[in-house]
XYZ file of C-alpha atoms in Angstrom:
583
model
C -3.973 7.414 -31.732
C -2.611 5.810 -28.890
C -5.920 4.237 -27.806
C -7.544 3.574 -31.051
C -4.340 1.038 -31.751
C -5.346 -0.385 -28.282
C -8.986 -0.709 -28.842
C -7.903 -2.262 -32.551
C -6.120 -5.303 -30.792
C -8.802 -5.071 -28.444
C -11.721 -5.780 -31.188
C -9.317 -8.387 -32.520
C -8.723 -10.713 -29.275
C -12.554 -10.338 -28.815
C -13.090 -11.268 -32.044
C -10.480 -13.815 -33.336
C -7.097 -13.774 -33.101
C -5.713 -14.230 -29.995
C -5.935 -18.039 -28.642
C -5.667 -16.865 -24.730
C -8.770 -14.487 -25.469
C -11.257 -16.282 -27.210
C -13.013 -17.772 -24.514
C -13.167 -14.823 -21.914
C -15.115 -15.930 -19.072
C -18.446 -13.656 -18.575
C -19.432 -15.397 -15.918
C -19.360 -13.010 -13.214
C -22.420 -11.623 -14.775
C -25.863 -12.120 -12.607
C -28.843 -10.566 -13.711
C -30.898 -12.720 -11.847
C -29.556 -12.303 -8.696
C -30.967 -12.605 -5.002
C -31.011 -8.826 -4.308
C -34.290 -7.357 -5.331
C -33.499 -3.797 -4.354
C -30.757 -1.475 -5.771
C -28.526 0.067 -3.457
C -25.946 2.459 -3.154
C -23.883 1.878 -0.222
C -21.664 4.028 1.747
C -17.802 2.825 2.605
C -15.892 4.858 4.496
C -12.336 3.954 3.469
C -9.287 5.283 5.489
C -6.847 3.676 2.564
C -8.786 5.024 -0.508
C -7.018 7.175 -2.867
C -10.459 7.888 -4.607
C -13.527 9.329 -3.501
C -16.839 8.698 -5.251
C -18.461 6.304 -6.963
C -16.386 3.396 -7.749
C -16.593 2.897 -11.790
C -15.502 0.753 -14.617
C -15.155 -3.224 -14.250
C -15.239 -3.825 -10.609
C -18.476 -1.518 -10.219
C -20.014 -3.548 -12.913
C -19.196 -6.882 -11.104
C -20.117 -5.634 -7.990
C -23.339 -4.427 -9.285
C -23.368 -7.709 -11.338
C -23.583 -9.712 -8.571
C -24.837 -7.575 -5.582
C -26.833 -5.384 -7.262
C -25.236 -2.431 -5.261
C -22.884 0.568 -6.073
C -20.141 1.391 -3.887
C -19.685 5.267 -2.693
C -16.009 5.819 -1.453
C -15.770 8.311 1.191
C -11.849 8.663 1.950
C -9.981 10.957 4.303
C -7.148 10.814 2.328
C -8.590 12.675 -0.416
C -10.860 14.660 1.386
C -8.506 15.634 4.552
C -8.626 15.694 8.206
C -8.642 11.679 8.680
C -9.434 11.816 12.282
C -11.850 14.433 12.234
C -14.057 12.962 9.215
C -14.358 9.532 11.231
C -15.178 11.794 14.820
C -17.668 13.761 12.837
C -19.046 10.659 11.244
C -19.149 8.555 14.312
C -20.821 11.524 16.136
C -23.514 11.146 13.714
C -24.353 7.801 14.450
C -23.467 6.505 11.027
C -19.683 6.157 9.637
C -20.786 4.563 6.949
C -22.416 1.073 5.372
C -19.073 -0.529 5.063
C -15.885 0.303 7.254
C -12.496 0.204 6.529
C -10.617 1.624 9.582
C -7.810 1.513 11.809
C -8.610 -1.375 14.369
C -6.644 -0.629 17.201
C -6.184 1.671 20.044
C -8.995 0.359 21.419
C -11.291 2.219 17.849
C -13.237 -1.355 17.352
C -14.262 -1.216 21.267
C -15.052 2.403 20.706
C -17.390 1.540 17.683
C -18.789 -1.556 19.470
C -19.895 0.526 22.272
C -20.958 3.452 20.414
C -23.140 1.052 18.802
C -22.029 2.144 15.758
C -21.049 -1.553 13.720
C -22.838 -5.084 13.802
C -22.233 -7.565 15.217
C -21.529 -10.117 11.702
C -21.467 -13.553 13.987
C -25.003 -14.507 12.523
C -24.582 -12.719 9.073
C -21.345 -15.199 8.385
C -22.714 -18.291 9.889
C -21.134 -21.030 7.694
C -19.829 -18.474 5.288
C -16.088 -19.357 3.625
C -14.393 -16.562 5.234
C -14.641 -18.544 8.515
C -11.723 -20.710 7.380
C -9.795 -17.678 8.288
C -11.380 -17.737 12.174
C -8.343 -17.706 13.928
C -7.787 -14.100 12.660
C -11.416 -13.388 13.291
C -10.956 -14.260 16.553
C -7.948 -12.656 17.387
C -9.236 -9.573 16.663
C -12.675 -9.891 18.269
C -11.791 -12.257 21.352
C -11.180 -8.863 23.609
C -14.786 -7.489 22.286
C -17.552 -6.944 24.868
C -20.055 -7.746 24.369
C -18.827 -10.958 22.416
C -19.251 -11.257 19.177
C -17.547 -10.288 15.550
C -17.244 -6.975 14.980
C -14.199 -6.736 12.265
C -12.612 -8.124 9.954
C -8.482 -8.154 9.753
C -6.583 -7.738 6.364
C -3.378 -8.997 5.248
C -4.582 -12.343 6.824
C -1.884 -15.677 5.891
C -1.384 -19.312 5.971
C 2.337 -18.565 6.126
C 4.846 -18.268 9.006
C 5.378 -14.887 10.250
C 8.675 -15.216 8.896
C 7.759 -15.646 5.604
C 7.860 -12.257 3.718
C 3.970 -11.197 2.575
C 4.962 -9.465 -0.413
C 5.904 -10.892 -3.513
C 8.870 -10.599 -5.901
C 9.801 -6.890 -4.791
C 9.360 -5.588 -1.149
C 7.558 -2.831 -0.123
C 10.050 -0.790 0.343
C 13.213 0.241 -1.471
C 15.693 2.738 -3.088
C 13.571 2.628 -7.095
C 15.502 4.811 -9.343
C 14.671 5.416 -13.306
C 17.257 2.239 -14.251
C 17.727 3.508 -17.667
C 19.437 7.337 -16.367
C 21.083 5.828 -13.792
C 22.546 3.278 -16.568
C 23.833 6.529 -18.196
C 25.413 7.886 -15.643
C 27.755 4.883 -15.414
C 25.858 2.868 -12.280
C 28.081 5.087 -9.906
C 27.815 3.158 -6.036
C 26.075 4.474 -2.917
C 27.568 3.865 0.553
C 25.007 5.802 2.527
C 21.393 7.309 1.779
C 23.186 10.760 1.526
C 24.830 9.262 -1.549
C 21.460 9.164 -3.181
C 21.614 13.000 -3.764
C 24.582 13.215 -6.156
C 23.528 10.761 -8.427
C 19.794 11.746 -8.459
C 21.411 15.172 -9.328
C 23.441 14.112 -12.317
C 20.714 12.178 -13.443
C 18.496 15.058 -13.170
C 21.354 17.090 -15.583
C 21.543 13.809 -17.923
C 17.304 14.232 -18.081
C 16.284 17.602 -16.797
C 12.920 17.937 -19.064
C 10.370 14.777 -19.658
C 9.585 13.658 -23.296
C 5.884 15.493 -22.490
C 8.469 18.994 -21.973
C 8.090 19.155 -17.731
C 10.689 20.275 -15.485
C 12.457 16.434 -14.255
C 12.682 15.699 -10.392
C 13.997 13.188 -8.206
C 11.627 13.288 -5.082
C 7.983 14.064 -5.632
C 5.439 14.140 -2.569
C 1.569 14.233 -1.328
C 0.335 14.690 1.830
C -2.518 11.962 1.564
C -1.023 9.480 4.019
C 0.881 11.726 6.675
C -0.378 10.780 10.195
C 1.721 10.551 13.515
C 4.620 11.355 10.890
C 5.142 12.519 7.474
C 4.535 10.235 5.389
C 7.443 10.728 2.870
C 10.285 11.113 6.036
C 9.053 7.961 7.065
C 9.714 5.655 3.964
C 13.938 6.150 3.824
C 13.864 4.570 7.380
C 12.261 1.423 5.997
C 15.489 1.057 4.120
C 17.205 0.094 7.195
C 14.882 -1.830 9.002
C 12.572 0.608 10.524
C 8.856 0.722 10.808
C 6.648 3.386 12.896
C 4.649 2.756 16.122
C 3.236 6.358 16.979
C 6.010 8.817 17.127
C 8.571 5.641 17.789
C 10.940 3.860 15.000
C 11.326 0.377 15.661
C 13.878 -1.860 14.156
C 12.481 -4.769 12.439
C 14.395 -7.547 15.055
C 14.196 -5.291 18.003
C 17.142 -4.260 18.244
C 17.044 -0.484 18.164
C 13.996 2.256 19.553
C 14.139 5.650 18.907
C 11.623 8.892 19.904
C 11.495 10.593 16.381
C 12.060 14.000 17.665
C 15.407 13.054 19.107
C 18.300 14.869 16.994
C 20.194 11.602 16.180
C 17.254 9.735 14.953
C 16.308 8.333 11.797
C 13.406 10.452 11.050
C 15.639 13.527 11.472
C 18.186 12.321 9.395
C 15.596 12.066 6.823
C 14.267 15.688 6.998
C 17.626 17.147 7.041
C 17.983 14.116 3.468
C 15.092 15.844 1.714
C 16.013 19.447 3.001
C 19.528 19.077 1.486
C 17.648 17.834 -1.711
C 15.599 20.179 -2.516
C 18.773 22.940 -1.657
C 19.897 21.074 -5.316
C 16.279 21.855 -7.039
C 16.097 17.901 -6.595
C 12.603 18.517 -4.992
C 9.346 19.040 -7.040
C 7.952 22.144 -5.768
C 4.139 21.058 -5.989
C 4.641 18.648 -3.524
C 3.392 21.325 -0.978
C 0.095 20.912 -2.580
C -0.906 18.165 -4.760
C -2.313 14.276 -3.432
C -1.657 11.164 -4.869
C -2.860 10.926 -7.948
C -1.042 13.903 -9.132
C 1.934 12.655 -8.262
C 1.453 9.258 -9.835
C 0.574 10.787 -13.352
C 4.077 12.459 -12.784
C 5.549 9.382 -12.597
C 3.812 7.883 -15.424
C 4.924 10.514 -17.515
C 8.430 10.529 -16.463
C 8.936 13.178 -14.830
C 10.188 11.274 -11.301
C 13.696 9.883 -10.727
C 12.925 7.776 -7.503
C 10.637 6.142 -6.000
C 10.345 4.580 -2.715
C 8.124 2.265 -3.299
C 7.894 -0.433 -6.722
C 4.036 -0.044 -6.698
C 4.181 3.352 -7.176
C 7.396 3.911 -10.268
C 7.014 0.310 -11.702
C 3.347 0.544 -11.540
C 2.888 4.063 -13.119
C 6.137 3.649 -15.382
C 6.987 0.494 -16.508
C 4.970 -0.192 -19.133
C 6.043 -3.266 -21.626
C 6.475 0.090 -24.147
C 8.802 1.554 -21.652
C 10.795 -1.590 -20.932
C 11.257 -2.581 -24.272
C 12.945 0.239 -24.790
C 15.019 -0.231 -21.504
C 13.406 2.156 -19.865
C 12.197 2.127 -16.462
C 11.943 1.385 -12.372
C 14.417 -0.908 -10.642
C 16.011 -1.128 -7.061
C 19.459 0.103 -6.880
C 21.665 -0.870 -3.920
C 23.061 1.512 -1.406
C 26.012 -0.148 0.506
C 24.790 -0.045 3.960
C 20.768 -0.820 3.312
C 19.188 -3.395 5.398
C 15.397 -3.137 3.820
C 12.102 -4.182 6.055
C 10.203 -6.786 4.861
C 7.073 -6.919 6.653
C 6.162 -10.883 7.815
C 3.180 -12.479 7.112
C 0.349 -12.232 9.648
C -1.677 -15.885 10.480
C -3.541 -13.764 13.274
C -4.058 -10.594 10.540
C -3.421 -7.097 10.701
C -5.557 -5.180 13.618
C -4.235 -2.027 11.948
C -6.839 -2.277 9.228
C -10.291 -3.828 8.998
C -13.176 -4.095 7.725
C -16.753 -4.282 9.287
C -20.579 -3.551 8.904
C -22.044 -0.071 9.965
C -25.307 0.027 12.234
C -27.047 1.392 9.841
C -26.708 -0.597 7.204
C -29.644 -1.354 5.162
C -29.118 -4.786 4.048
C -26.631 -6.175 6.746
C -26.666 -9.807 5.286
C -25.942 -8.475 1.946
C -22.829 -6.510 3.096
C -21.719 -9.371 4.894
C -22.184 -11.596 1.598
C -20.000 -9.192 0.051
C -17.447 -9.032 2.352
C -16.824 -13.133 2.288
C -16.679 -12.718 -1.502
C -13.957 -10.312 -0.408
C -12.353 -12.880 1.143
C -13.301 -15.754 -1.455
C -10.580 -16.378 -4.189
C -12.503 -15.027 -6.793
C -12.628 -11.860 -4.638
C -9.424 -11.562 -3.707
C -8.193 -11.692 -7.386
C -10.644 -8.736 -8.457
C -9.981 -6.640 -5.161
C -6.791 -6.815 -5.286
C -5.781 -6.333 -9.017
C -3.759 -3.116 -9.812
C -3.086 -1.500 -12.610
C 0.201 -3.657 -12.741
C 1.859 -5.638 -9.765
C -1.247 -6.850 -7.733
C -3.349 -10.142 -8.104
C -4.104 -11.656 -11.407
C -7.551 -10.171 -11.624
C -10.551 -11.998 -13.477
C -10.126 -15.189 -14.625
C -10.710 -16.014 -18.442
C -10.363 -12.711 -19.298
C -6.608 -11.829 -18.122
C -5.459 -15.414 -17.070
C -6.331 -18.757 -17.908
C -5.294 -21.979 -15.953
C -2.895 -23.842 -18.768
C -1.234 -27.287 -18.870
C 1.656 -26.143 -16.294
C -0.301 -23.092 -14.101
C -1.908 -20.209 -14.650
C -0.535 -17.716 -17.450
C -1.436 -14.275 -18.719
C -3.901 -14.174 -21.265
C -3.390 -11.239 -24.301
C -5.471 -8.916 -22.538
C -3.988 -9.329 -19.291
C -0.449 -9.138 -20.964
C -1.887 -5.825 -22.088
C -3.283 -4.460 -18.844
C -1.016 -5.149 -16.636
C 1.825 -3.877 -18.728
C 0.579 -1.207 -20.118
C -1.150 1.897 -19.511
C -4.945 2.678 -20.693
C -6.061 -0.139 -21.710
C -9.510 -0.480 -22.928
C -11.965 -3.070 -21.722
C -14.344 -4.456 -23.197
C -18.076 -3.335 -22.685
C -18.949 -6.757 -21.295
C -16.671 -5.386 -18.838
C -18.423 -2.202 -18.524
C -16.174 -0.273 -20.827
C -13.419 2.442 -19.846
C -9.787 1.518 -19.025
C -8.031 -1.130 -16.711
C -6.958 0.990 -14.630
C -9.636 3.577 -14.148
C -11.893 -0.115 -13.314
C -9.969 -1.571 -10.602
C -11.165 -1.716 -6.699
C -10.811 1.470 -5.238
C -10.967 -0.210 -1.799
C -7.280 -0.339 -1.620
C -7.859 -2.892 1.019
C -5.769 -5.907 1.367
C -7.531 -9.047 2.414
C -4.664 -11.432 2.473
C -0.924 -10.663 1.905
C 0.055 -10.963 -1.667
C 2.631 -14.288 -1.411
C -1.027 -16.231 -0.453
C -1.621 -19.061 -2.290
C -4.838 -20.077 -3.850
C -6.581 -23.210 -2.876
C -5.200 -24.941 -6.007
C -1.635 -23.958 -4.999
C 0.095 -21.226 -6.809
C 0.035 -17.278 -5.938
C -2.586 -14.836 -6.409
C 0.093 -12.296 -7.385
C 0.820 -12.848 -10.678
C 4.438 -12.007 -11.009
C 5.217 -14.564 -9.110
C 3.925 -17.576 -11.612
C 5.854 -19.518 -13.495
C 5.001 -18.932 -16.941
C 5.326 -15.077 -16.246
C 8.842 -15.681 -14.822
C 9.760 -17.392 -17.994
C 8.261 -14.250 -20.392
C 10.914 -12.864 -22.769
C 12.817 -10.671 -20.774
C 12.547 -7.077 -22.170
C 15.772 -4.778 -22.288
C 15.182 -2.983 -18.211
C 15.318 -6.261 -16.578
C 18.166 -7.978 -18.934
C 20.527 -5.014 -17.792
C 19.308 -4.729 -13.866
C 20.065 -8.353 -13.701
C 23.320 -8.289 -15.212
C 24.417 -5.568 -12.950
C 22.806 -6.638 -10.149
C 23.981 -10.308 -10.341
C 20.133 -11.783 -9.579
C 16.974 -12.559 -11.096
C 14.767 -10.354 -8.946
C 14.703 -7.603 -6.190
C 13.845 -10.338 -3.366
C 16.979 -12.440 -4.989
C 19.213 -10.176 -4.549
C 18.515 -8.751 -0.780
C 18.498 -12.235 0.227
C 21.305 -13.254 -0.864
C 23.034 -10.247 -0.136
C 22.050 -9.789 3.320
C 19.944 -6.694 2.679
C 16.208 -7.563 3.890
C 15.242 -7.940 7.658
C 11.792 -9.342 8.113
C 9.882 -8.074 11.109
C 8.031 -11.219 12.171
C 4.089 -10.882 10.975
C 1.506 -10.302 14.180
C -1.739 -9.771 15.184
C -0.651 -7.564 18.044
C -3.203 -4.510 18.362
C -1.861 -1.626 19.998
C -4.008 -1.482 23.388
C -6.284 1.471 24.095
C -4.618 4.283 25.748
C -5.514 7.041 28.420
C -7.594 10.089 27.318
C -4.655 12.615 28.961
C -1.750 10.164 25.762
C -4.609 10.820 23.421
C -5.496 14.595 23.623
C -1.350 15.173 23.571
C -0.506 13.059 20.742
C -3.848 14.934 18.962
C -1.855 17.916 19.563
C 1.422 16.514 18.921
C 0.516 15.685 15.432
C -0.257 18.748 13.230
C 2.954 20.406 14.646
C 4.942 17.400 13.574
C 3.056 17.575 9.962
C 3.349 20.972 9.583
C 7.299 21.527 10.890
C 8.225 18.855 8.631
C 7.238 20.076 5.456
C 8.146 23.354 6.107
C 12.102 21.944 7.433
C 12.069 20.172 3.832
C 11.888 23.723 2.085
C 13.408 26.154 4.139
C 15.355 29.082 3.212
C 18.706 27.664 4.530
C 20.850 25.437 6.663
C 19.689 28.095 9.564
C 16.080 27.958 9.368
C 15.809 24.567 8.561
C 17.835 24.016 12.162
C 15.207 27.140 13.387
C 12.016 25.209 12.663
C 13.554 22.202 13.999
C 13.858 23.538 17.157
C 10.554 25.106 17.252
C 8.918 21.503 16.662
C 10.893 19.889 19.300
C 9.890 23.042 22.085
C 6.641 22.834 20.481
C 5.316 19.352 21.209
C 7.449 19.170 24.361
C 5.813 22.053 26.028
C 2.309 20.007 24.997
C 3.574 16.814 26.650
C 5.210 15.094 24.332
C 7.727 12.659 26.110
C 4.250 11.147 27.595
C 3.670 10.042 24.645
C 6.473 8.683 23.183
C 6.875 6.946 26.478
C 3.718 5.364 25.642
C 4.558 4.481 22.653
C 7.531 2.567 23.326
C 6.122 0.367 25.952
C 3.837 -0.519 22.893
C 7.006 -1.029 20.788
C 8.307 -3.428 23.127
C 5.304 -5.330 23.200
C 5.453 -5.839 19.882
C 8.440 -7.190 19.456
C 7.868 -9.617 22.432
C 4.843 -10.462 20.599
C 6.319 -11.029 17.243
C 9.230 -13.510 18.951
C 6.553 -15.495 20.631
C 4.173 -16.029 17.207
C 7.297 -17.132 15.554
C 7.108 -19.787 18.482
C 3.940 -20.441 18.010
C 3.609 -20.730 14.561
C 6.728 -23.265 15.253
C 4.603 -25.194 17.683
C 0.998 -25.463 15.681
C 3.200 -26.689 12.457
C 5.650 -28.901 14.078
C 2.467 -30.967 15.571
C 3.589 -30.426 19.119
């Protein structure tokens, strides 16, 4: 019933009635174009939550105007990250397109394996070359010479400036409307999360859909050096990871992850506590992303640590209305990351062109599209949060800026919504990029001068505020998340940089290899032991463990890196300084 009332105002705005709909723009559409032959092309993607062929309305763009299909191979659904890419690269064929990790010396690796192109030819003149000081950063190192990758997150804006948008990526998200009902009790510490995630689990112990309710829910897609999960909490106060090292975002503090006092340990013993209280979903163990998104988009999640995942999946314009929904709360002593833009880009992720490619020109055409503002506003579209997605047919350039159209009112706020079969049919959400790949931070601005991210225009700042957002900001004091860290004091920014961790000896690489499935595994299993005794047990056995393999070589390693980092990051804030002060 649910989507036959959708596909009823859909046939309407088509049709009729609604004045920002009329006129969508069809233009992407290019039966005629340059690309005789019909391909189906291979990306391995190291960020993709999906694996197969992409669907919906990007496929039918991309096929509109490449006349390819894209087939997503990604680790994180399939497993064993690392080994896929050695098994791949071993082959002599990764795949067509590349999304990767681009340091540790991998890019060298593939240039020498001869496994990617070089693209200097294939982008001759292209528009992505307005971005060559990126390029270049990345590639200058390259032997032979040439350009080999691509970097993402690439900005105009100092590496002070935050690269996200209206919320961070980080932060404490609880369900707003049970923690209303529980009387907005304060939080000190991160500890203090637990008792009020448990007596908002007793206020709402069963979803409307009849599920068991849980504050933490997990996957195991995106664990590397660390798990994933243990990780995010330290991001509260100012950490990020560099290998098996925390690193304060103003480098002020280092810490080895398997020492007892650290951050990462504080968070194991967080989650282990939790799940003590039943606070813990017990399929964690087993399930991958998407799972654990549909749980949140049926309710059945307290917190979240990130907004794109409970906002996205939850907070529907349904769901706010009704004052329902994911907003930051504040916990006393919180100092959240906020991850600075990148001029140079971000070496940690690329993208380039595999040696096998059949149609390396093509690829490369596609990949400045990437890059193009039309491209970045249909890559990087979500199913709510991301860029503003096509033009014409969910926003329209008005008298005062860009605003939402009906339909993109309705698919960015609310879940399912049908497309059109100009559009190639299906959902919204089941049609955006699977690519997952960032080519510029979100706070870019287009050429014309206002933000690809949506949320942060005008017109949808001044949208009727629903019944979530007029209580969070009454409580909170502010307009938005950013708002309120800033001028609370509770968001460090680590300085944006293109600084690629350097390649390291075989001896650091076979350890950490071996380091990192006993960190994985004694993790999850310290989240859900027995009791206070085990849990203390396993930890033990981890620390021997990766010790006895050669651990502290590592993490020695790793925080020469982490100091290089931060040197790095203080100097491109000087340097940003001296391009833009004309000196």
């Amino acid at each position: 019933m649910k989507k036959q009332s959708k596909l009823f105002i859909l046939i309407l705005c088509v049709g009729l009635l609604l004045p920002g709909c009329g006129n969508f723009n069809f233009g992407h559409s290019n039966n005629g174009h340059k690309y005789e032959e019909f391909l189906v092309i291979d990306v391995f993607d190291e960020l993709a939550n999906f694996q197969g062929i992409q669907s919906g309305w990007f496929a039918k763009v991309v096929r509109d105007k490449f006349n390819m299909e894209l087939n997503i191979i990604a680790p994180n659904v399939a497993g064993g990250r690392k080994t896929i890419f050695e098994m791949r690269a071993a082959a002599g064929n990764i795949g067509d397109l590349i999304i990767c990790e681009g340091e540790r010396g991998i890019l060298q690796e593939m240039v020498t394996s001869r496994l990617v192109l070089d693209m200097t030819d294939l982008l001759k003149d292209k528009q992505i070359m307005r971005y060559r000081r990126a390029i270049d950063n990345l590639n200058n190192d390259i032997t032979p010479g040439g350009i080999y990758g691509i970097p993402s997150e690439v900005s105009e804006n100092s590496p002070l400036t935050p690269s996200e948008g209206l919320e961070l990526t980080f932060g404490p998200y609880l369900r707003w409307d049970i923690y209303a009902s529980i009387g907005y009790p304060e939080m000190d510490t991160l500890e203090d999360l637990l008792p009020v995630l448990l007596a908002m689990q007793e206020a709402y112990p069963v979803s409307e859909s009849g599920k068991p309710v849980y504050g933490f829910s997990f996957f195991r897609d995106w664990d590397g050096n660390l798990m994933n999960a243990a990780k995010q909490p330290a991001c509260f106060y100012g950490y990020d990871e560099l290998g098996f090292a925390l690193i304060m975002a103003d480098g002020s503090d280092y810490q080895c992850i398997m020492d007892d006092d650290s951050m990462y340990m504080r968070v194991l013993r967080f989650f282990y506590e939790a799940n003590q209280l039943g606070l813990v979903d017990p399929e964690s163990i087993h399930q991958n992303f998407d799972a654990t998104f549909e749980k949140y988009k049926n309710g059945e999640i307290l917190y979240s640590p990130w907004p794109w995942l409970g906002q996205s999946a939850f907070n529907t314009i349904t769901n706010r209305t009704a004052g329902k929904g994911f907003m930051i709360a504040d916990i006393a002593d919180m100092k959240i990351l906020s991850l600075g833009s990148i001029p140079e880009g971000n070496p940690k992720t690329i993208i380039a062109i595999g040696s096998q490619a059949k149609d390396p020109q093509r690829l490369a055409d596609f990949i400045d599209w990437l890059y193009s503002p039309e491209g970045i506003f249909y890559n990087g579209a979500q199913p709510s949060g991301g860029t503003a997605g096509p033009e014409g047919l969910c926003w329209v350039m008005g008298e005062n800026g860009p605003e939402l159209t009906d339909f993109g009112k309705l698919a960015f706020f609310e879940n399912d919504t049908l497309m059109p079969e100009e559009w190639g049919g299906g959902t919204w959400e089941d049609g955006v990029s699977a690519l997952n790949y960032k080519t510029v931070a979100l706070s870019e601005l287009t050429p014309d001068g206002f933000p690809y991210l949506y949320t942060m225009w005008d017109s949808v700042l001044a949208m009727e505020e629903t019944k979530l957002e007029a209580d969070w900001r009454a409580v909170m004091g502010a307009s938005s998340t950013k708002e309120y860290l800033q001028k609370n004091g509770k968001m460090i920014v680590a300085p944006g940089t293109g600084y690629t961790i350097p390649p390291e000896p075989l001896e650091i690489t076979t350890i950490r290899t071996w380091c990192q499935p006993v960190i994985l595994e004694y993790s999850w299993r310290m989240i859900f032991a027995r009791n206070k005794d085990h849990f203390y047990s396993l930890k033990r056995e981890m620390q021997d463990t990766v010790r006895s393999f050669g651990y502290d070589k590592v993490i020695e390693a790793d925080l020469i890196n982490a100091r290089k980092l931060n040197e790095t990051r203080r100097l491109a804030v000087e340097a940003y300084g001296t391009i833009h002060d004309g000196r």
